[in-house]
Amino acid sequence: MTALLEIKGLSKSFSVKGKTFEALREVNLSVGEKEFICILGPSGCGKTTLLRIMAGLERPTSGEVTLDGVPIEGPGPQRGMVFQEYSLFPWRTILDNVSFGLELQGVSKAERHEKARRYIQAVGLAGFENSFPHELSGGMKQRVAIVRALVNNPRALFMDEPFGALDAQTRNVMQSELLRIWQEQQKTVVFVTHSVDEAIYLADRVVIMSARPGQINKIIDVDLPRPRIRTSAEVNRYRERILSDLKILRNG
Amino acid sequence: MNPFERGWEGAREHAVTVLSVAGLVVVWQILAMIIANPLKLPAFTSVISALFIQWETILWVDLRVSLIHFAIGMTAGLLIALPVGMAMGWSRIADRIFDPIVELIRPIPPLAWIPFAIIWFGLTPQAAGFIVFVGAVFPILINSYVGFRSVPRIYVESAMVLGATRNRDLLRYVAFPSALPSIAAGIRIAMGIAWMCIVAAEMFGASTRSGLGYRLWEYYSLHMMEMVFLYMIVLGLLGLFIDRTFRFVVQERLLRWQEGIRQN
C-alpha cells in the first residue's frame, strides 16, 4: 500500500493563560491510499487536534503532514472534513449545501445541481433537495455533511466523531452506510472516535492514543473481513484487547 | 382542519380585529361629542371630512416629500453602516479603529444635529435626510457588527475545508448570510427611528416647506386640530405599512430558512 498521508514528528502545544499545554508530542503515522483508519483515545488525548492539523485548520508547533508528499499548509477541498457538530449551512437548502464546493470551483449551476442530486440520491435523501437543514433529523444531516465533502472528490476524508451526537440505532445504520460509501468511492478515511466498538466495526487499523501529552500508543490491525458482525467472537477478541490497552493507559 | 374551517377561523379573527378598531372609533366619536371642544379632541367625523379636503395634498406633496427624506436617510445609512459594521465585526483592527468613533458619536441624539444639518445642506431634503441618516445609521451598524462578530466558527471552518479559503468567499458565502437576520433586525429598528426623525426634522423646518411633519406643525399653528389628527393617523398607518412590508419581504423571502429554527 502506498502512503497517501505522512505525519512526521508532529507536535502541538497551546498556550492557555500563560501555561503551555502539550496537546501532541512526536506523532508519526502514515496512512495508505484507500485505507480506513480510526483514531481512538480518551478525551483530551489530542485526537481532534491531530485531525484538525491534517485538515489544515490548525498549524503544528513542529513536524509536518504531507499529502502525496506535499506539505499541508491550510485547509482545502483536497481533504474533506465532517465535524461532530452539525455543520450544514442553515441558510442553504440541502441541494445548495451539497453543491457548495462545486459552486466555489465555478461549476455551472445546472452541472453542480445535477451532480449534487446524484450524491443526495445515493444516500437515500432524494426528495429532500429543497429542504432546509433544520427540517432533517440528526442522521440525515450527517449524511448530507458526508456527501457535501465527497462532492469535491477529495483525496482523503477526515471525520471527527461524526456520529457522536446520534442515538445508538441511527449510529449503527450510519456506520454501515459509511462503509458502503467508502467501498464505492475508494477514499482514504481518517475517523476519530472514542467508541471502541465503532473503531473495530469500521477500521482497517485502529490507532490508540494516550493523553497528557497526546501521543500514539499502539496501532492495531483489525484483520477481519467486512461486513463485520458486531457480536462475533473475533470482534469480541479485538474489543477485549483494545479495552485492556486503554485500561493500562488509564492506570499508567 | 379543512380549508373551509380554516377560512372560517381566519374570517373570525379578522372580524375581531375590525370590531376592535370600530369600537375605538365609536368611543372616540362619543368622547369628542361629550367634550365638545374641537381644539382638545376633534371628532372622528371632522377628521374624515378633513381627509376629503386634504387627501390630494397629503398624497402628492407631503407624503412624497417625507418619503424622499426617508429614502435619502435610509440609503445613506445602509451605505455607511453595512460596510463599517461588517469591517468591525470581521476584523479586530477595524473594530479598534472605528469603535471609539462610533461610541463617541452614537450617544448624540439625532435631533441635536439639526442646526448643523441646516448649515451644511441648507433648507433642502438632504438636510432632513441627514437627520434621518444619523438616526438610522447606528442601529444598522451595531446589528451588522453583532451579526458579523458572532458567525459560528463551525460554518467558517466547514466552508474553509470545502475550498472557501479566500476572505472574500468567506464573507460572501458564510458571514453575510449568517449575519443577515441580525442585519434585518437592525434595519427594522432603524426604520422606526427614521420615521420619528422625519417628523422632528420637518417640524424644525429642516427641509423645503412641506412634508407630513412640517404640515402637521403648520396646522397646529393654525389650531386646525382635525388636520393635526389626520396627519398623525397618516404617519401611524404609513409607519405600520412600511414595517409590515419589510417584515413580509425579508422574512418570507430572505429568511425563510429561519422558520422553525426560531420556534425551537
Coordinates of C-alpha atoms in Angstrom, one line a residue, chain B residues 15-199:
Chain B
A15 CA -63.9 40.1 12.4
V16 CA -62.4 40.6 15.9
T17 CA -59.8 43.0 14.5
V18 CA -62.3 45.0 12.6
L19 CA -64.7 45.2 15.6
S20 CA -61.9 46.3 17.9
V21 CA -60.9 49.2 15.6
A22 CA -64.5 50.1 15.1
G23 CA -65.0 50.1 18.8
L24 CA -62.1 52.5 19.3
V25 CA -63.6 54.9 16.6
V26 CA -67.1 54.8 18.3
V27 CA -65.6 55.6 21.8
W28 CA -63.5 58.4 20.2
Q29 CA -66.6 59.9 18.5
I30 CA -68.7 59.7 21.7
L31 CA -65.9 61.2 23.8
A32 CA -65.5 64.1 21.2
M33 CA -69.2 64.8 21.4
I34 CA -69.1 64.9 25.2
I35 CA -66.1 67.1 25.3
A36 CA -67.5 69.2 22.5
N37 CA -64.3 71.1 22.1
P38 CA -62.6 70.5 18.6
L39 CA -59.4 72.1 19.9
K40 CA -59.0 69.4 22.6
L41 CA -60.4 66.5 20.7
P42 CA -61.6 66.8 17.1
A43 CA -64.4 64.3 16.3
F44 CA -63.8 61.3 14.1
T45 CA -66.3 62.7 11.6
S46 CA -64.4 66.0 11.3
V47 CA -61.1 64.2 10.8
I48 CA -62.8 62.2 8.0
S49 CA -64.1 65.4 6.4
A50 CA -60.6 66.9 6.7
L51 CA -59.3 63.8 4.8
F52 CA -61.7 64.6 1.9
I53 CA -60.4 68.2 1.7
Q54 CA -56.7 67.3 2.2
W55 CA -56.1 63.9 0.6
E56 CA -54.5 65.2 -2.6
T57 CA -52.0 67.4 -0.8
I58 CA -51.2 64.6 1.5
L59 CA -50.7 62.1 -1.3
W60 CA -48.9 64.2 -3.9
V61 CA -47.0 66.7 -1.8
D62 CA -46.4 65.8 1.8
L63 CA -46.2 62.1 1.6
R64 CA -43.8 62.3 -1.4
V65 CA -41.5 64.8 0.4
S66 CA -41.4 62.7 3.6
L67 CA -40.7 59.5 1.7
I68 CA -37.8 61.3 -0.1
H69 CA -36.4 62.2 3.3
F70 CA -36.8 58.6 4.4
A71 CA -35.2 57.3 1.3
I72 CA -32.2 59.6 1.5
G73 CA -31.6 58.8 5.2
M74 CA -32.1 55.1 4.9
T75 CA -30.0 54.7 1.8
A76 CA -27.1 56.7 3.2
G77 CA -27.5 54.9 6.5
L78 CA -27.2 51.5 4.8
L79 CA -24.3 52.5 2.6
I80 CA -22.3 53.6 5.6
A81 CA -23.5 51.2 8.3
L82 CA -23.2 47.9 6.4
P83 CA -19.6 48.1 5.3
V84 CA -18.4 49.7 8.6
G85 CA -20.4 47.2 10.7
M86 CA -19.1 44.3 8.6
A87 CA -15.5 45.5 8.8
M88 CA -15.8 46.0 12.6
G89 CA -17.4 42.6 13.1
W90 CA -15.0 40.7 10.9
S91 CA -11.6 42.4 11.6
R92 CA -10.2 43.1 15.0
I93 CA -8.2 46.1 13.7
A94 CA -11.2 47.7 12.1
D95 CA -13.0 47.2 15.4
R96 CA -10.3 49.0 17.3
I97 CA -10.2 51.9 14.8
F98 CA -13.9 52.5 14.4
D99 CA -15.2 51.6 17.9
P100 CA -14.1 54.8 19.7
I101 CA -15.5 57.0 16.9
V102 CA -18.8 55.2 16.9
E103 CA -19.1 55.2 20.7
L104 CA -18.5 58.9 20.8
I105 CA -20.9 60.0 18.1
R106 CA -23.7 57.4 18.9
P107 CA -25.0 59.0 22.1
I108 CA -25.6 62.4 20.4
P109 CA -29.4 62.4 19.8
P110 CA -30.1 62.7 16.0
L111 CA -32.2 65.9 16.6
A112 CA -29.2 67.7 18.1
W113 CA -27.7 67.6 14.6
I114 CA -30.5 69.7 13.1
P115 CA -28.6 73.1 13.3
F116 CA -25.6 71.6 11.5
A117 CA -27.8 69.8 9.1
I118 CA -29.3 73.2 8.1
I119 CA -25.9 74.9 8.0
W120 CA -24.4 72.2 5.8
F121 CA -27.2 71.4 3.5
G122 CA -29.5 74.4 3.7
L123 CA -33.2 74.1 3.7
T124 CA -33.2 71.1 1.3
P125 CA -34.4 67.5 1.5
Q126 CA -30.8 66.5 2.1
A127 CA -30.8 68.3 5.4
A128 CA -33.8 66.3 6.7
G129 CA -32.4 63.3 5.1
F130 CA -29.2 63.8 7.1
I131 CA -31.1 63.8 10.3
V132 CA -32.8 60.5 9.3
F133 CA -29.4 59.2 8.4
V134 CA -28.0 59.9 11.8
G135 CA -31.0 58.2 13.4
A136 CA -30.8 55.1 11.1
V137 CA -27.1 54.5 10.8
F138 CA -26.3 53.3 14.3
P139 CA -28.9 50.6 14.8
I140 CA -27.9 49.1 11.4
L141 CA -24.2 49.4 12.2
I142 CA -24.4 47.9 15.7
N143 CA -26.6 45.0 14.4
S144 CA -24.3 44.3 11.4
Y145 CA -21.4 44.4 13.8
V146 CA -23.0 41.8 16.1
G147 CA -24.1 39.7 13.2
F148 CA -20.6 39.5 11.6
R149 CA -18.9 39.1 15.0
S150 CA -21.0 36.1 16.0
V151 CA -20.7 34.0 12.9
P152 CA -20.4 30.5 14.3
R153 CA -16.9 29.1 13.8
I154 CA -18.2 25.8 12.7
Y155 CA -19.6 27.3 9.5
V156 CA -16.5 29.2 8.7
E157 CA -14.3 26.1 9.1
S158 CA -16.8 24.0 7.1
A159 CA -16.5 26.5 4.3
M160 CA -12.7 26.5 4.5
V161 CA -12.4 22.8 4.2
L162 CA -14.8 22.9 1.3
G163 CA -12.5 25.3 -0.5
A164 CA -13.6 28.8 0.6
T165 CA -10.1 29.9 1.6
R166 CA -10.2 33.5 0.4
N167 CA -11.6 36.0 2.9
R168 CA -13.8 37.4 0.2
D169 CA -15.5 34.0 -0.3
L170 CA -16.0 33.5 3.5
L171 CA -17.6 36.9 3.8
R172 CA -19.9 36.4 0.8
Y173 CA -20.9 32.8 1.4
V174 CA -20.8 32.4 5.1
A175 CA -20.5 35.6 7.1
F176 CA -23.1 37.6 5.2
P177 CA -25.9 35.0 5.2
S178 CA -25.2 34.2 8.8
A179 CA -25.4 37.8 9.8
L180 CA -28.4 38.6 7.7
P181 CA -31.1 38.0 10.4
S182 CA -29.2 40.4 12.7
I183 CA -28.8 43.0 9.9
A184 CA -32.5 42.8 9.1
A185 CA -33.5 43.3 12.7
G186 CA -31.2 46.4 12.7
I187 CA -32.8 47.8 9.6
R188 CA -36.2 47.3 11.1
I189 CA -35.3 49.3 14.3
A190 CA -33.6 51.9 12.1
M191 CA -36.8 52.4 10.1
G192 CA -38.8 53.1 13.2
I193 CA -36.3 55.6 14.4
A194 CA -36.1 57.2 10.9
W195 CA -39.8 57.7 10.9
M196 CA -39.6 59.7 14.2
C197 CA -36.6 61.7 12.9
I198 CA -38.5 62.7 9.8
V199 CA -41.3 64.3 11.7

